[in-house]
mmCIF file of C-alpha atoms and ligand atoms in Angstrom:
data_model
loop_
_atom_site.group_PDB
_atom_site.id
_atom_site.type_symbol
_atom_site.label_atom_id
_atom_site.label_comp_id
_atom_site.label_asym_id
_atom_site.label_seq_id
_atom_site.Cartn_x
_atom_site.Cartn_y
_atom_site.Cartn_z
ATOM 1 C CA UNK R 1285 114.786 143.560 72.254
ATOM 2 C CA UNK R 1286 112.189 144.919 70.115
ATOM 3 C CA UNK R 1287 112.286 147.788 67.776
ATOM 4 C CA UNK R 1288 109.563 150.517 68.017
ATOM 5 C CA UNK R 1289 107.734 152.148 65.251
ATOM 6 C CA UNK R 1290 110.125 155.013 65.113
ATOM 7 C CA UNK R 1291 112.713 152.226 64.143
ATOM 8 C CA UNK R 1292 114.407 152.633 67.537
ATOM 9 C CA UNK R 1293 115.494 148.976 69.184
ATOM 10 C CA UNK R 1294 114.788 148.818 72.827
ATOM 11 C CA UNK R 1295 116.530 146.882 74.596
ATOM 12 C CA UNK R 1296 114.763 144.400 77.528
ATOM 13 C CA UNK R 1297 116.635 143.227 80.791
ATOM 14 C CA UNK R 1298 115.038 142.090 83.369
ATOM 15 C CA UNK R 1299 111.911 143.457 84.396
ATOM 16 C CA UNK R 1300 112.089 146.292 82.299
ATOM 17 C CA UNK R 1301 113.366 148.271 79.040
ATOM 18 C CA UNK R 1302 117.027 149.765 79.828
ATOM 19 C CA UNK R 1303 116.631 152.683 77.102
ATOM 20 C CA UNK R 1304 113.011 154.027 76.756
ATOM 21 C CA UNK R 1305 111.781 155.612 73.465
ATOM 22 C CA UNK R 1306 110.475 158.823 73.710
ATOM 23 C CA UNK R 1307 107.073 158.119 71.512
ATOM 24 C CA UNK R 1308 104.243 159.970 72.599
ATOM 25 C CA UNK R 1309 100.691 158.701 72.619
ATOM 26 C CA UNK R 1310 99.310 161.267 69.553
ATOM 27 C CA UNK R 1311 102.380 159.552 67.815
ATOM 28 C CA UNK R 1312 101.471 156.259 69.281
ATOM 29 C CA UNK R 1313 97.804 156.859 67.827
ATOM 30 C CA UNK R 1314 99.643 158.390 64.085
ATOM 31 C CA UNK R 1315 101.327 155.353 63.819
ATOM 32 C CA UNK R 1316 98.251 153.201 64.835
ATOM 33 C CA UNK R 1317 96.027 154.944 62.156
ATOM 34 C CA UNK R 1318 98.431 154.963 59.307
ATOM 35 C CA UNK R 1319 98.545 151.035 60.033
ATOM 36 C CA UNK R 1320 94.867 150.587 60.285
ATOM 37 C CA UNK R 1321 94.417 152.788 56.291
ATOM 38 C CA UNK R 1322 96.525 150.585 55.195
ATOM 39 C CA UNK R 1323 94.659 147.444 56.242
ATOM 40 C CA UNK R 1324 91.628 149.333 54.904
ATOM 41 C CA UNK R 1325 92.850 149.224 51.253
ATOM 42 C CA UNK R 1326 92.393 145.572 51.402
ATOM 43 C CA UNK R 1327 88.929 145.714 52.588
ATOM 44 C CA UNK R 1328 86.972 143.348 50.645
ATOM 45 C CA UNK R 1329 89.737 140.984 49.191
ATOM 46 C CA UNK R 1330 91.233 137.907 49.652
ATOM 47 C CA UNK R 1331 94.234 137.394 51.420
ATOM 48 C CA UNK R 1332 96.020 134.064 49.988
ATOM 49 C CA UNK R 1333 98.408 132.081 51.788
ATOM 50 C CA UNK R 1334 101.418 130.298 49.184
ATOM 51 C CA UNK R 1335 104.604 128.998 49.979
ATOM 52 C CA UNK R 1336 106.248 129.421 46.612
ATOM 53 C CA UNK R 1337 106.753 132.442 44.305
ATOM 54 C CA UNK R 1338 104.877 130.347 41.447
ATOM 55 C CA UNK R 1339 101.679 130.151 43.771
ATOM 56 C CA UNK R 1340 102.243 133.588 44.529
ATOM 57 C CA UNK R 1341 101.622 134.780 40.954
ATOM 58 C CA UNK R 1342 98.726 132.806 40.612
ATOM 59 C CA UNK R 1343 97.146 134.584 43.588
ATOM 60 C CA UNK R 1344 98.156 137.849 42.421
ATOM 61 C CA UNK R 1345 96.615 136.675 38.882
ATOM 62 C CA UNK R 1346 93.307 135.813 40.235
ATOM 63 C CA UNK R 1347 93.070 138.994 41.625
ATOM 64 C CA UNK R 1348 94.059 138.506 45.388
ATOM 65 C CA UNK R 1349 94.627 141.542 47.268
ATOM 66 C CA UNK R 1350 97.599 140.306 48.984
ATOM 67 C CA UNK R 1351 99.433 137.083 49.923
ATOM 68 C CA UNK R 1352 100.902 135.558 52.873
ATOM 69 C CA UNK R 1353 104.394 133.486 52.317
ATOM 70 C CA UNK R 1354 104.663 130.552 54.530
ATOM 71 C CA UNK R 1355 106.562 127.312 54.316
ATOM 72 C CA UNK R 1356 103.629 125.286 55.166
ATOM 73 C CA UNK R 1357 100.090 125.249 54.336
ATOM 74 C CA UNK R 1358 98.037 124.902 57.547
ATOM 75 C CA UNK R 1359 96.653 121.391 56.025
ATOM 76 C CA UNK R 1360 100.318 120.559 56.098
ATOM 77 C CA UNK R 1361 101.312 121.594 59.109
ATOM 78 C CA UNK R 1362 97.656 119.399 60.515
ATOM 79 C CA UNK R 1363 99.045 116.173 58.915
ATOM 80 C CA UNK R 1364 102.195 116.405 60.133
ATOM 81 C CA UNK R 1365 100.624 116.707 63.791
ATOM 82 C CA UNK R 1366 97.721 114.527 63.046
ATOM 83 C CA UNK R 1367 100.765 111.542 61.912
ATOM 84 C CA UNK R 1368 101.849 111.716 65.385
ATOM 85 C CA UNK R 1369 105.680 113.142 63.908
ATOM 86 C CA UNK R 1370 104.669 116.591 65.944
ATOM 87 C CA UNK R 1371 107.149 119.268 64.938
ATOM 88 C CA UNK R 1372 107.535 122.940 65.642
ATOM 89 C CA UNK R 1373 106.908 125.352 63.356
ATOM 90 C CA UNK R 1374 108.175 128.731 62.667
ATOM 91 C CA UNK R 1375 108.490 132.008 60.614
ATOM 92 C CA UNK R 1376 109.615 130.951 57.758
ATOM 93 C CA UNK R 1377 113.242 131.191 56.059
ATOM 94 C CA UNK R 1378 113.294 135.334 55.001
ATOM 95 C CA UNK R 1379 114.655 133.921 51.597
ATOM 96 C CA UNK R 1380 111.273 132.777 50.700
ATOM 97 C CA UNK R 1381 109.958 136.688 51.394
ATOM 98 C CA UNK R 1382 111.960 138.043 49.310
ATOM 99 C CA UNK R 1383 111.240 134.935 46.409
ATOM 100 C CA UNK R 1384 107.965 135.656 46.881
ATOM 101 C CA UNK R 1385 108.108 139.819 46.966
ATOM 102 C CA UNK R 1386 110.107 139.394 44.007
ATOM 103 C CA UNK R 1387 107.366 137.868 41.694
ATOM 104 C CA UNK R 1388 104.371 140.155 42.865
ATOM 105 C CA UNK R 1389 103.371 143.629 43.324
ATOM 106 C CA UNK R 1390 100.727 143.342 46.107
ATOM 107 C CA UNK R 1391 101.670 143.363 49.625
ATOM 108 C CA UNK R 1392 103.640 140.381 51.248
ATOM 109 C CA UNK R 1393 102.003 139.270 54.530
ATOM 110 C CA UNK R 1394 104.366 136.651 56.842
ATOM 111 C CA UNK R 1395 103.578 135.038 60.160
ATOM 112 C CA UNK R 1396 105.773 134.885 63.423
ATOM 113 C CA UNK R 1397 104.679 132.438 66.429
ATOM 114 C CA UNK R 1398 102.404 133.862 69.249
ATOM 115 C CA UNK R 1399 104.317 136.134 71.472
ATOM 116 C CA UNK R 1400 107.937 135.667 69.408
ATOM 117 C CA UNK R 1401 108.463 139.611 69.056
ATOM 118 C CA UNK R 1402 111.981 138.839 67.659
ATOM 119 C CA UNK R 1403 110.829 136.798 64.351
ATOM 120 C CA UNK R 1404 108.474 139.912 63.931
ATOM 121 C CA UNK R 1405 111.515 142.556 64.197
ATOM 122 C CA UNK R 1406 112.974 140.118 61.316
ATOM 123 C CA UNK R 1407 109.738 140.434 59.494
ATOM 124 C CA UNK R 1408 109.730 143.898 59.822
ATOM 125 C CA UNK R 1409 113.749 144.354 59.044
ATOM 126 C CA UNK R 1410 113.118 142.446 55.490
ATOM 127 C CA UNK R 1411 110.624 144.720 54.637
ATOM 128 C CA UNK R 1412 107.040 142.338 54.840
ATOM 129 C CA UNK R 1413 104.036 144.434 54.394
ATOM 130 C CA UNK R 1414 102.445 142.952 57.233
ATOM 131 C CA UNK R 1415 102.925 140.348 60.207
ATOM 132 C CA UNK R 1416 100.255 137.705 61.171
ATOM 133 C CA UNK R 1417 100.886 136.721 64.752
ATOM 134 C CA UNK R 1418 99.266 133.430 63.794
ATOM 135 C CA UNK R 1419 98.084 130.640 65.924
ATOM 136 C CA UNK R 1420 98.964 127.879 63.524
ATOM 137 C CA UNK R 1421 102.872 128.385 63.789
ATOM 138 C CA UNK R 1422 103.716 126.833 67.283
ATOM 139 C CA UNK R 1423 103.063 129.096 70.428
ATOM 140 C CA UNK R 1424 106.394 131.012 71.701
ATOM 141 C CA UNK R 1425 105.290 132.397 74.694
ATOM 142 C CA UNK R 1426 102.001 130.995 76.380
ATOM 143 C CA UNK R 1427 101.283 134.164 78.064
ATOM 144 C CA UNK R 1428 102.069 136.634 76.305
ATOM 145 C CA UNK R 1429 101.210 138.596 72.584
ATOM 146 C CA UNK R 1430 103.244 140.231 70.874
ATOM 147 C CA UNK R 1431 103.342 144.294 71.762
ATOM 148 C CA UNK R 1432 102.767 145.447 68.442
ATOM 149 C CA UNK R 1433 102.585 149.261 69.099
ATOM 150 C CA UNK R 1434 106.631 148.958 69.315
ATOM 151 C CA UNK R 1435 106.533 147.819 65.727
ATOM 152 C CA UNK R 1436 106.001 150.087 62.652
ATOM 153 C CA UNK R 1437 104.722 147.077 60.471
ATOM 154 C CA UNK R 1438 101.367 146.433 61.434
ATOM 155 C CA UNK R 1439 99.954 142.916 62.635
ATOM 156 C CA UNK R 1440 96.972 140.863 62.117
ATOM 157 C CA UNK R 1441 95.744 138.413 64.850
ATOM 158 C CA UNK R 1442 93.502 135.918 65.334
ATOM 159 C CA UNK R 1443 90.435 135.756 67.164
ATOM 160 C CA UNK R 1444 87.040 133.415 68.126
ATOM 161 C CA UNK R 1445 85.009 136.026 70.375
ATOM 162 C CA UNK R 1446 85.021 139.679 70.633
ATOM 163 C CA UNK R 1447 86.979 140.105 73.875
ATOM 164 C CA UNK R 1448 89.847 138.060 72.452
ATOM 165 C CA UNK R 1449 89.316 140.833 69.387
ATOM 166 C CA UNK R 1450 89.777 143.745 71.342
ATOM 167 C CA UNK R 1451 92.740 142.186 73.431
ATOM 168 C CA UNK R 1452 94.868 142.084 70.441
ATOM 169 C CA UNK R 1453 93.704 145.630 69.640
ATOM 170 C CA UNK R 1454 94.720 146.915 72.733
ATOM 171 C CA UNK R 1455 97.672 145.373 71.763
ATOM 172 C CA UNK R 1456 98.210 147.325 68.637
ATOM 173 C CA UNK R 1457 96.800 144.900 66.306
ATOM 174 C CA UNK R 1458 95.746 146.745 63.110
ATOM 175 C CA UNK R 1459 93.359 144.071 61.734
ATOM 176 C CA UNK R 1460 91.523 141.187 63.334
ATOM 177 C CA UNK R 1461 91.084 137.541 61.358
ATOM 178 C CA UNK R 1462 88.257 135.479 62.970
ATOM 179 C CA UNK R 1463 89.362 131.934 62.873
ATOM 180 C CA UNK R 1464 88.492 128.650 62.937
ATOM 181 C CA UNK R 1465 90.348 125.529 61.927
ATOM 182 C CA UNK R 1466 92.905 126.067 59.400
ATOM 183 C CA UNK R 1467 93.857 123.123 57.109
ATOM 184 C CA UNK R 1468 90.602 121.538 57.538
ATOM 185 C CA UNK R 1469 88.519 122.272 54.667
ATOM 186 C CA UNK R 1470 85.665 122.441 56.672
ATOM 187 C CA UNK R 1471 84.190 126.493 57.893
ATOM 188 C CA UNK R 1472 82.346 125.176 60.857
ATOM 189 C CA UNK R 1473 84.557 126.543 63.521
ATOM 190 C CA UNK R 1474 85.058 129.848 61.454
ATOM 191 C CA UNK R 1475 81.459 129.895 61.088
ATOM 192 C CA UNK R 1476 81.195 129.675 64.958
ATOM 193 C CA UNK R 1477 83.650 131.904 65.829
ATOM 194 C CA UNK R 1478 82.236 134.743 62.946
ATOM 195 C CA UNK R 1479 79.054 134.582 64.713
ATOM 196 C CA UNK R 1480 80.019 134.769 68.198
ATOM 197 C CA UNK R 1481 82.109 138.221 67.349
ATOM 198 C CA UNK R 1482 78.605 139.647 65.044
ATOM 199 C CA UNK R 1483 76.405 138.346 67.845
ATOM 200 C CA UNK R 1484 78.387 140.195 70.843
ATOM 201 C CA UNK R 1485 78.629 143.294 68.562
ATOM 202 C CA UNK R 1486 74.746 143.406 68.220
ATOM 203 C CA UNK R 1487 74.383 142.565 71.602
ATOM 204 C CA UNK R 1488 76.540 145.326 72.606
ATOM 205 C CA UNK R 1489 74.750 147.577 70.488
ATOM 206 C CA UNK R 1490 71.494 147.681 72.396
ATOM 207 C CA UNK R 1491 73.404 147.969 75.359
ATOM 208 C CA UNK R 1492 72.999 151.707 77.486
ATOM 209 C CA UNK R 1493 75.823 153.503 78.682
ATOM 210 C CA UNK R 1494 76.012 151.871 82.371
ATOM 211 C CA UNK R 1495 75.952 148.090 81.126
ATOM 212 C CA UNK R 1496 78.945 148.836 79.382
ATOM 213 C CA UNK R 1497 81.538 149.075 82.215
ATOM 214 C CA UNK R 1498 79.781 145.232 83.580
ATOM 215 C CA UNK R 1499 80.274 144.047 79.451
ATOM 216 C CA UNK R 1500 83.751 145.221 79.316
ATOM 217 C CA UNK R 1501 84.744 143.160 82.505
ATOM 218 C CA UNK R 1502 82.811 139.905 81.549
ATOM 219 C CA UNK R 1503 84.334 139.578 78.498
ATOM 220 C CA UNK R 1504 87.738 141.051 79.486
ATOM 221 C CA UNK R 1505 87.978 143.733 76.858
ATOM 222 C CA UNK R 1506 89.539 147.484 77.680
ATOM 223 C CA UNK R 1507 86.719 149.836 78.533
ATOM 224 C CA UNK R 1508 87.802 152.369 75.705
ATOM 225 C CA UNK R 1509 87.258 149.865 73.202
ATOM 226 C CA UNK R 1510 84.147 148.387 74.145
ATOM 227 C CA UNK R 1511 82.716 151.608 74.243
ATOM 228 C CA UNK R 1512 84.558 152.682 70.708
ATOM 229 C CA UNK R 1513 82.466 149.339 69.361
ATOM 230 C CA UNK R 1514 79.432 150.316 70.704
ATOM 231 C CA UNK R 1515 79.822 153.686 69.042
ATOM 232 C CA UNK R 1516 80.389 152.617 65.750
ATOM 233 C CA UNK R 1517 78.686 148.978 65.679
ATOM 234 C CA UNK R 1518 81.577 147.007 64.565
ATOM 235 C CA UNK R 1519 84.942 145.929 65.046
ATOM 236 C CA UNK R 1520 87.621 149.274 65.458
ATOM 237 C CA UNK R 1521 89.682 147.501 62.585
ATOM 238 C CA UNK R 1522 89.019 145.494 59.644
ATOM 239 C CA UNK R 1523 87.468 141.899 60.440
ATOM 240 C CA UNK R 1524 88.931 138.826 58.324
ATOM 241 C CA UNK R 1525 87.539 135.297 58.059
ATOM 242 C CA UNK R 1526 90.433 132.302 57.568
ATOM 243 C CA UNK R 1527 90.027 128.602 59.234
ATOM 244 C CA UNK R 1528 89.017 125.999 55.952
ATOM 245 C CA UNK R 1529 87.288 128.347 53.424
ATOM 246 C CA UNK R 1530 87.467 126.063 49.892
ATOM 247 C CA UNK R 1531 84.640 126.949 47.687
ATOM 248 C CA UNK R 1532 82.915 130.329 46.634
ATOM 249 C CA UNK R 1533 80.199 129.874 48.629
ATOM 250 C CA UNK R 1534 82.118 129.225 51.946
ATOM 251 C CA UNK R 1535 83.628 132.777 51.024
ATOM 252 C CA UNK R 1536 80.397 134.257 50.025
ATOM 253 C CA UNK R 1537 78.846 132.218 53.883
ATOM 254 C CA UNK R 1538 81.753 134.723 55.463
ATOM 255 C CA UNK R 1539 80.989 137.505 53.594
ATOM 256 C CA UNK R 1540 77.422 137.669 54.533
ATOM 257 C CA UNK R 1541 78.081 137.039 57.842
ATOM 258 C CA UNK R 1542 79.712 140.494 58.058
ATOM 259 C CA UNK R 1543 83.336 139.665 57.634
ATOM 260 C CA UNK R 1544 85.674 142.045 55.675
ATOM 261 C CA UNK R 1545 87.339 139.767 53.376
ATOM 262 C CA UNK R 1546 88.997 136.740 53.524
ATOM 263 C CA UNK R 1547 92.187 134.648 54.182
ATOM 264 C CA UNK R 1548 92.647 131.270 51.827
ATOM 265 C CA UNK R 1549 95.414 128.807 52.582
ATOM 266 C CA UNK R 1550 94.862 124.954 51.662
ATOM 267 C CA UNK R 1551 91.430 125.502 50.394
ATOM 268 C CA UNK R 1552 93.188 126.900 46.562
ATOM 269 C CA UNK R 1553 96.756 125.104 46.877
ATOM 270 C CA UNK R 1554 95.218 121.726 48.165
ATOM 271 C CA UNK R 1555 92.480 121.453 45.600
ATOM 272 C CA UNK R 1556 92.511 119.965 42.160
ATOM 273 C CA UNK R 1557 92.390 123.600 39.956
ATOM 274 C CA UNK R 1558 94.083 126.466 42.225
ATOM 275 C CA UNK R 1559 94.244 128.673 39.128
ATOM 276 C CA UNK R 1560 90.365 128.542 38.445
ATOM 277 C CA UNK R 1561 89.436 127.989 42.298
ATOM 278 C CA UNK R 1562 91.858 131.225 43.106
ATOM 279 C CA UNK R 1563 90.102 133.013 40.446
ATOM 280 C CA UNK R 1564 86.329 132.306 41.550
ATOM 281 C CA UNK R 1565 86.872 132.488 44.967
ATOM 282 C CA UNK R 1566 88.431 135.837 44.628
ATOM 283 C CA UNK R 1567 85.187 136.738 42.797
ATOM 284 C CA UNK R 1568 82.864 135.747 45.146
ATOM 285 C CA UNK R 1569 84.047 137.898 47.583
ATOM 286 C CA UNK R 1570 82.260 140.691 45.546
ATOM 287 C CA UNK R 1571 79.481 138.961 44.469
ATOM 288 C CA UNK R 1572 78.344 137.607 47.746
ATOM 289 C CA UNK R 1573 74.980 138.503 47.800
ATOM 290 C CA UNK R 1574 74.578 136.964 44.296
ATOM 291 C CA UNK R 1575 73.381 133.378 44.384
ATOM 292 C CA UNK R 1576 73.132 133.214 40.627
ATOM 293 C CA UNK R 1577 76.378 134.937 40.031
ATOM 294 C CA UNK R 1578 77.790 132.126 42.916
ATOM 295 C CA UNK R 1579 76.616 129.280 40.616
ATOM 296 C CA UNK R 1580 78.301 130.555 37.580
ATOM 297 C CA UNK R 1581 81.641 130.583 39.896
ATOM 298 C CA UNK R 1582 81.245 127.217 41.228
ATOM 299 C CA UNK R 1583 80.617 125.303 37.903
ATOM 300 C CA UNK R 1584 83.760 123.018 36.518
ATOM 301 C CA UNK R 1585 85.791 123.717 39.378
ATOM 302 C CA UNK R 1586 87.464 120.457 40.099
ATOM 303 C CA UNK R 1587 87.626 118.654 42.776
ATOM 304 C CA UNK R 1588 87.618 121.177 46.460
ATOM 305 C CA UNK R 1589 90.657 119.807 48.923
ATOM 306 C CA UNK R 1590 89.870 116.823 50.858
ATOM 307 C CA UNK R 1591 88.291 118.179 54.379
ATOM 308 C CA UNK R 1592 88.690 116.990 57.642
ATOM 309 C CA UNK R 1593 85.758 116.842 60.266
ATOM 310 C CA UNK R 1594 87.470 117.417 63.625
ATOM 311 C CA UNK R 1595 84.610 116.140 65.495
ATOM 312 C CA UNK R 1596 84.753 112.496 63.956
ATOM 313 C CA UNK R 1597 88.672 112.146 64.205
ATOM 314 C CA UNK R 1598 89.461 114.044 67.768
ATOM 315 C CA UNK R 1599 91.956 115.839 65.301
ATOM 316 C CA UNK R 1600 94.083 118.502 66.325
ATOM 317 C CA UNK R 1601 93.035 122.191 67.260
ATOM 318 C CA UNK R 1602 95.446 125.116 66.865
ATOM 319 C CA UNK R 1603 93.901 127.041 69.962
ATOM 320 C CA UNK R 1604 95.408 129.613 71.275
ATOM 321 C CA UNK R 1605 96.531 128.888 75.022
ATOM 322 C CA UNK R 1606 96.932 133.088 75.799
ATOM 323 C CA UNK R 1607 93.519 133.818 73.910
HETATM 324 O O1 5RP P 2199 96.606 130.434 59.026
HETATM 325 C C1 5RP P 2199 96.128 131.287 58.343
HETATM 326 C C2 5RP P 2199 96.287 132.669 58.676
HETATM 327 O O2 5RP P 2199 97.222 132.785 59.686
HETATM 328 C C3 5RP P 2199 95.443 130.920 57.086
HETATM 329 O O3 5RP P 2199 95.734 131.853 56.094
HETATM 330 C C4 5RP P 2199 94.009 130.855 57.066
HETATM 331 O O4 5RP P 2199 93.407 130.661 58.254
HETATM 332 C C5 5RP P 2199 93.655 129.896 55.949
HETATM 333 O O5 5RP P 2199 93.443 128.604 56.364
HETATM 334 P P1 5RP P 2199 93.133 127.426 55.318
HETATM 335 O O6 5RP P 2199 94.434 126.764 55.040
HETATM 336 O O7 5RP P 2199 92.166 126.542 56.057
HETATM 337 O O8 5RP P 2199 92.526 128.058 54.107
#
């Protein structure tokens, strides 16, 4: 079952949906662009991740432009894995959503597994601003995203390249959030990942019309959308960073690497300060091309979170199996 942006539940069986909504596509692209303005009012911000209604208004204090309620920072989630005791982990109880909306005004992200469309209609029933189809919960289904045009909430998804991008676009994702390795304390993989997406967008960019169609293929990316990202020389929706970001320079390092703003788990609720880290680190996200400005932010902050180098430990990656 999943319910479509009109609010109508359609109901799978089998192969196929047994009652059919009657969206068109100029509603199908209404409903697309009303998700991707919203996304755009949070162009530039910082997207914090808090798993308690007290962390929540310390986001919203520091000037976040939105926050995501999970159970589990992605730091805690790595432990657990990295102590052997595995686990699976979920969306998280819909009590803690409304905790959480209850103590802030800005919007209320959640996340649902990979591909589990039914914790998103729950998401979407309780009223969250915005879904994260997120990699760090445990895959649902290892083939398969979420559709997210049947939803009217819209969804954020992860990425490391710019065909993965543009398949959850295609999908009716609203806003892309490069990743790396969340939990870590440590941007490398983000870095990586940022600068794959800005490298195939430039290289796309001096591309003519006929290499297009060969570009689209190779990296496995609709036509229409390759073409759209030619066009306008960047992603069709707003471009996150998230994956170990714990000081105001890593955020500033994503910033100038032509992100849109920034998601911030463990790196503020794992360190020794979250109020002043929360507070500089949203600040640098402003003042990223302001190395003087980024030293007054960084002084006295305490100590960052303990990082993890992957590459030392063979530590845990959350990839995504269905990239
Ligand atoms: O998982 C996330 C988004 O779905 C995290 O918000 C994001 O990647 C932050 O990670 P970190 O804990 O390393 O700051």
């Amino acid at each position: 079952m999943s319910s479509d942006h009109t609010g109508t539940v359609t109901v799978y069986k089998g192969a196929g949906p047994i009652t059919e909504t009657t969206s068109t596509s100029t509603k199908d692209l209404a409903a697309f662009a009303k998700k991707t303005a919203f996304a755009k009012t949070l162009c530039g911000g910082v997207i914090m991740e808090v798993t308690n209604p007290e962390q929540a208004r310390i986001a919203e204090v520091a000037g976040a432009c939105a926050v995501m309620a999970t159970e589990h920072l992605p730091s805690d989630i790595r432990s657990q894995r990295r102590g052997g005791r595995g686990g699976v982990f979920r969306m998280c109880d819909p009590q803690l959503v409304q905790q959480i909306r209850a103590a802030v005004r800005i919007p209320v992200f959640a996340k649902a597994r990979i591909g589990h469309f039914v914790e998103a209609q729950i998401l979407e029933s309780i009223g969250v601003n915005f879904v994260d189809e997120c990699e760090v919960l445990t895959v649902a289904d290892q083939d398969h995203h979420i559709n997210k045009h049947n939803f009217r909430v819209p969804f954020v998804c992860g990425c490391r390249s710019l065909g993965e991008a543009l398949r959850r676009i295609a999908e009716g994702a609203a806003m892309i959030r490069t990743t790396g390795e969340a939990g870590t304390g440590n941007v490398v993989d983000t870095v990586k990942h940022l600068r794959a997406v800005m490298g195939e967008i430039r290289v796309l960019s001096n591309m003519d019309e006929d290499e297009v169609f060969e570009f689209a293929k190779k990296i496995s990316a609709p036509y229409e959308l390759v073409r759209k990202t030619k066009e306008i020389g960047r992603l069709p929706v707003l471009n996150f960073a998230g994956g170990g970001i714990s000081t105001p320079a890593d955020v500033a390092l994503m910033m100038q690497l032509g992100c849109d703003g920034v998601f911030i788990g463990s790196g503020v609720f794992k360190s020794g300060d979250p109020v002043r880290r929360a507070r500089a680190m949203v600040r640098a996200a402003t003042r990223y091309t302001d190395p003087g400005g980024l030293a007054d932010l960084s002084y006295g902050l305490g100590e960052a979170m303990p990082g993890w180098n992957l590459e030392d430990e063979g530590g845990v990656r959350f990839a995504d199996p269905t990239e």
